[in-house]
XYZ file of C-alpha atoms in Angstrom:
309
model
C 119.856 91.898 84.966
C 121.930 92.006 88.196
C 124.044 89.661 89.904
C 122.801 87.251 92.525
C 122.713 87.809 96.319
C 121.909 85.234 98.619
C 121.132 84.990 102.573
C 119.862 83.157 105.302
C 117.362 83.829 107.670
C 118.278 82.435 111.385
C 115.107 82.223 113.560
C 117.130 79.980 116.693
C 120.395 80.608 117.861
C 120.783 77.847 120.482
C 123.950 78.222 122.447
C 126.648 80.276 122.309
C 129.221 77.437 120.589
C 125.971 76.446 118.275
C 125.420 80.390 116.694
C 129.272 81.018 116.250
C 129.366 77.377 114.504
C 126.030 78.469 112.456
C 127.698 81.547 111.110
C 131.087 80.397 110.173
C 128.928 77.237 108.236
C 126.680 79.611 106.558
C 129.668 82.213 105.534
C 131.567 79.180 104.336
C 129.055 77.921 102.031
C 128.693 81.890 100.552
C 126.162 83.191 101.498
C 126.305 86.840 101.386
C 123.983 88.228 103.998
C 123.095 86.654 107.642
C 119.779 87.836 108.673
C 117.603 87.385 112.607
C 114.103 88.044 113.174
C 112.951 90.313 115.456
C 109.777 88.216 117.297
C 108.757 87.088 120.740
C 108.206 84.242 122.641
C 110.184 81.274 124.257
C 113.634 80.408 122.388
C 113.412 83.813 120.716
C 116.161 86.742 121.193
C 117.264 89.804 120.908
C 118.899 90.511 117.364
C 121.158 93.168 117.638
C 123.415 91.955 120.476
C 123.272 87.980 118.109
C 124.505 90.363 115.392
C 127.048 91.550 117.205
C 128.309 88.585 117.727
C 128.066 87.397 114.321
C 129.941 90.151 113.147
C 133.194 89.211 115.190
C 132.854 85.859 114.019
C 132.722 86.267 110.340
C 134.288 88.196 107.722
C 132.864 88.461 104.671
C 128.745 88.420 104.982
C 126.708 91.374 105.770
C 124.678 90.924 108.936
C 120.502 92.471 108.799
C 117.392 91.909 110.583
C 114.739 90.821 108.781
C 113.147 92.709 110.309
C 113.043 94.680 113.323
C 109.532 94.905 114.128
C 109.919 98.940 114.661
C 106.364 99.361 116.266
C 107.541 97.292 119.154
C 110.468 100.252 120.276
C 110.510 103.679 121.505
C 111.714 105.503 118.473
C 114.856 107.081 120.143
C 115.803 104.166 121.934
C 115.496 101.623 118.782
C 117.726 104.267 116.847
C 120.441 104.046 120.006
C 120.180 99.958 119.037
C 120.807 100.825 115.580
C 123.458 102.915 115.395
C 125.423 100.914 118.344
C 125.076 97.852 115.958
C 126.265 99.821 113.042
C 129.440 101.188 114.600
C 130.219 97.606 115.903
C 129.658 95.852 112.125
C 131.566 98.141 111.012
C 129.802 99.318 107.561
C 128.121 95.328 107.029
C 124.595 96.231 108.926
C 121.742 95.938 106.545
C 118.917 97.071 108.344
C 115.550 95.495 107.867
C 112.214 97.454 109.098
C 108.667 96.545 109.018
C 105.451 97.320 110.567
C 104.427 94.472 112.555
C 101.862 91.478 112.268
C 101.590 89.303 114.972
C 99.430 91.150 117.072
C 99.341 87.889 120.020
C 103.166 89.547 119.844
C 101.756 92.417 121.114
C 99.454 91.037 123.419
C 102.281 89.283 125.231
C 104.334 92.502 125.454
C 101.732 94.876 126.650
C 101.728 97.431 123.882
C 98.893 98.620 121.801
C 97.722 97.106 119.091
C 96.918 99.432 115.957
C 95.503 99.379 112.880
C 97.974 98.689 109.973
C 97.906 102.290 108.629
C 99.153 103.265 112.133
C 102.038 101.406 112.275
C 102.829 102.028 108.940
C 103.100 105.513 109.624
C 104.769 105.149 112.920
C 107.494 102.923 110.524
C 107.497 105.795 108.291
C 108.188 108.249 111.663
C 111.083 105.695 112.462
C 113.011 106.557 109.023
C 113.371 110.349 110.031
C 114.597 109.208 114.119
C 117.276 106.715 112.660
C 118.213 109.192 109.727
C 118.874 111.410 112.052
C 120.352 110.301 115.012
C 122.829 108.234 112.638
C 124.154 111.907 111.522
C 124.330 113.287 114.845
C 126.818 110.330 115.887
C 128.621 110.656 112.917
C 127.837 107.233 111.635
C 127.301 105.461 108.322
C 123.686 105.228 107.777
C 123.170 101.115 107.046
C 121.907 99.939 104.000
C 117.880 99.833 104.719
C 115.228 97.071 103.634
C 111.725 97.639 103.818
C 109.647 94.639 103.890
C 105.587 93.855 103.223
C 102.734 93.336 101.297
C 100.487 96.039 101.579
C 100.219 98.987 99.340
C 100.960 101.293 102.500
C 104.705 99.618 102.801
C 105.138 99.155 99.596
C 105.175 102.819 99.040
C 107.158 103.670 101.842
C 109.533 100.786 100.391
C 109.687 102.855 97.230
C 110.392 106.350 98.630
C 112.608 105.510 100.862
C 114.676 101.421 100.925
C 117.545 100.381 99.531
C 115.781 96.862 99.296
C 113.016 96.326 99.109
C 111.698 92.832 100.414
C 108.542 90.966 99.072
C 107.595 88.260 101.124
C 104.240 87.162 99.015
C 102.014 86.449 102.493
C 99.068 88.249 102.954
C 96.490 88.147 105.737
C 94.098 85.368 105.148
C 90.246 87.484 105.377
C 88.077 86.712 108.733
C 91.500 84.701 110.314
C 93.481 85.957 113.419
C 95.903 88.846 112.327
C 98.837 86.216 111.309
C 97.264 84.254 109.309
C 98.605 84.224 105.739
C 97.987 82.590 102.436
C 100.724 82.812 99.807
C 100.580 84.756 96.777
C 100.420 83.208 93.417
C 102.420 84.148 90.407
C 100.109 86.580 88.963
C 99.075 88.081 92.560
C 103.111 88.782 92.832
C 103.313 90.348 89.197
C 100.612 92.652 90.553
C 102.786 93.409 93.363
C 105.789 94.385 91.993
C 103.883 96.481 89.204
C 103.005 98.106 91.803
C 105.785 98.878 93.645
C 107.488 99.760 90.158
C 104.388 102.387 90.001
C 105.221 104.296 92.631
C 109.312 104.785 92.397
C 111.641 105.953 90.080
C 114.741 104.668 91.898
C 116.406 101.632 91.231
C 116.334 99.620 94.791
C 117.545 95.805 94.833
C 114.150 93.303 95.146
C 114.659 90.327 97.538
C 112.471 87.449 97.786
C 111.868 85.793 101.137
C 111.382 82.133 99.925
C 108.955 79.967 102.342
C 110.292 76.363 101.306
C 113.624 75.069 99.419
C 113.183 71.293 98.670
C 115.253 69.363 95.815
C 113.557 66.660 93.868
C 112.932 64.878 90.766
C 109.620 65.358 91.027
C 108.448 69.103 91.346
C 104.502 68.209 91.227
C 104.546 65.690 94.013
C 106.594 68.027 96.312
C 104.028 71.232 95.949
C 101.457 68.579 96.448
C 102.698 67.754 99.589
C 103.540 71.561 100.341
C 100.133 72.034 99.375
C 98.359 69.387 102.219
C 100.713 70.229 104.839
C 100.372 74.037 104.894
C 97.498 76.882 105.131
C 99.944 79.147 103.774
C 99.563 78.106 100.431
C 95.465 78.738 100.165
C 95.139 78.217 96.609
C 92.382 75.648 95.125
C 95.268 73.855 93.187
C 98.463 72.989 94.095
C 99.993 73.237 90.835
C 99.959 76.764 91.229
C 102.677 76.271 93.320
C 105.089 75.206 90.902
C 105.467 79.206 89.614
C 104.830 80.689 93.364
C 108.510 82.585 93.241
C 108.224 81.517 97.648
C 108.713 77.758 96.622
C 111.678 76.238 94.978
C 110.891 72.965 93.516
C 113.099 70.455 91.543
C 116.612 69.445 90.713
C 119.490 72.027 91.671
C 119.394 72.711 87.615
C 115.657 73.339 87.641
C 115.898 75.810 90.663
C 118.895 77.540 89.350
C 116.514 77.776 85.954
C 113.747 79.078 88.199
C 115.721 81.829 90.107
C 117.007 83.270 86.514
C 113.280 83.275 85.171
C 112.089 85.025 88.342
C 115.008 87.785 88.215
C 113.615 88.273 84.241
C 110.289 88.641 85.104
C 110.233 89.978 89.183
C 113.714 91.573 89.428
C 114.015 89.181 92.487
C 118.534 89.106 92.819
C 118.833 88.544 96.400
C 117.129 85.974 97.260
C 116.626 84.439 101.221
C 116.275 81.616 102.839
C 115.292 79.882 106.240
C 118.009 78.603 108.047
C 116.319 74.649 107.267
C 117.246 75.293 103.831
C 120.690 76.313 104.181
C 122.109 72.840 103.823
C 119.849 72.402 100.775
C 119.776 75.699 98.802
C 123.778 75.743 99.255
C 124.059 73.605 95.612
C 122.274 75.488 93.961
C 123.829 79.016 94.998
C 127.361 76.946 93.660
C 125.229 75.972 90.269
C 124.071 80.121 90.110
C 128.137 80.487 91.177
C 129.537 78.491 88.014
C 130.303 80.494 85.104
C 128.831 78.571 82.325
C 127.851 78.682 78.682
C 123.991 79.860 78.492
C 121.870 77.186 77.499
C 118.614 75.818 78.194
C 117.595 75.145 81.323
C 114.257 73.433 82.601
C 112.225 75.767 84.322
C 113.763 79.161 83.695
C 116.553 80.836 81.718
C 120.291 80.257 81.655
C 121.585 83.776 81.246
C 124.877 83.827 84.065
C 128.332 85.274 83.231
C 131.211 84.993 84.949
C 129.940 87.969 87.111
C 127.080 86.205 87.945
C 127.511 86.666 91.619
C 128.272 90.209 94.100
């Protein structure tokens, strides 16, 4: 199995002073990749100029979106974006792509909404635009994640990402597009069988994980999880204690969790939501320790001393 990879997801930047401050926190407790959203609304911003910034801030991290939301740009001008970023971060852009789901985003910009297999194909359109006006400028392409659910990015994921990113959400049936229920375990097996179907590459898998929280008691927390979220839509919350979006339990029983979903998903870089940066930052140290392997509740104990990129 691979090493680990880990990295936040930053949905506010607040002021100037508070996003410098964020990124120097979050590179100082090792995380490996900084990651922005690309949504609207109030509070929300633009993420390639917030990269950027977080690039001349920072050293070591690699900087993404996650993800652009490619159906909202002109194809030529979101590859001028791109490739302006890229020069400026200097080889550490990781660019994250996906087709779009909020369609009340849409509304509230005044563009078209279409039907998934449209903007799936206009993402696919977006890979040949970028690919090539990256070589024209004589620039690196970036690394390139691919992120969904649906068979239609999936496959694109597999012909053509670096990463691929499995989020486990998928549109709840008769609810407003946006609406999602998590995946269970065996819904996310399915997934990644079939993602593993249709490549014969070797991409990295990252996990986009919905909800950190570290406890004594696992079965009480995904019961609260459970009554305080639609996302979850299962019958019984103890389904939630395998859902590979929820960590659960001690900062031993997490780490044990993460190595028993890289065995059975191939999930090594694993994200989370800039709430959980405070909280998931003991157990990226415990998955940082070189130890002995030994039992672990909840998972495997199978790190080396090279445990970590």
């Amino acid at each position: 199995m691979g090493n680990f990879k880990f990295g936040v997801s930053f949905r506010e930047i607040g002021s100037r002073d508070a996003w410098i401050a964020k990124c120097r926190r979050a590179e100082e407790l090792g995380y490996d990749v900084i990651t922005v959203p690309d949504h609207l609304g109030t509070g929300r911003f633009a993420p390639f100029p917030v990269l950027a910034m977080a690039a001349a801030v920072t050293e070591r991290p690699r900087l993404g979106t996650l993800v652009s939301n490619v159906p909202f740009y002109n194809l030529a001008l979101f590859a001028r974006e791109a490739s302006s970023t890229a020069l400026l971060l200097d080889g550490r852009l990781d660019l994250g792509l996906g087709a779009g789901h909020m369609k009340a985003e849409f509304d509230a910009a005044g563009l078209p909404w279409h039907k998934a297999s449209e903007r799936i194909a206009y993402l696919e359109q977006s890979l040949g635009h970028l690919r090539k006006h990256f070589e024209d400028e004589g620039i690196d392409h970036p690394r390139v994640l691919i992120a969904g659910n649906s068979d239609g990015v999936l496959k694109l994921a597999a012909e053509h990402a670096d990463v691929v990113g499995f989020g486990g959400l998928r549109q709840q049936p008769g609810k407003p597009p946006g609406t999602f229920k998590l995946d269970n375990a065996e819904a996310m097996d399915e997934r990644v069988r079939f993602f593993r179907s249709h490549t014969g590459r070797d991409p990295e898998y990252n996990m986009l994980v919905q909800h950190v929280e570290v406890t004594d008691d696992r079965e009480k927390a995904a019961e609260a999880w459970h009554e305080l979220t639609e996302r979850s839509a299962v019958a019984d919350a103890r389904e939630l204690l395998d859902a590979p979006q929820l960590l659960l339990g001690t900062v031993e029983e997490i780490a044990g969790q993460l190595e028993a979903r890289r065995e059975r998903y191939g999930f090594s870089y694993i994200t989370v939501f800039e709430p959980m940066l405070e909280t998931f930052a003991p157990v990226l140290k415990e998955l940082q320790r070189p130890t002995e392997a030994s039992p672990r509740a909840g998972g495997f104990a199978t790190r080396t001393p090279e445990s970590r990129q």
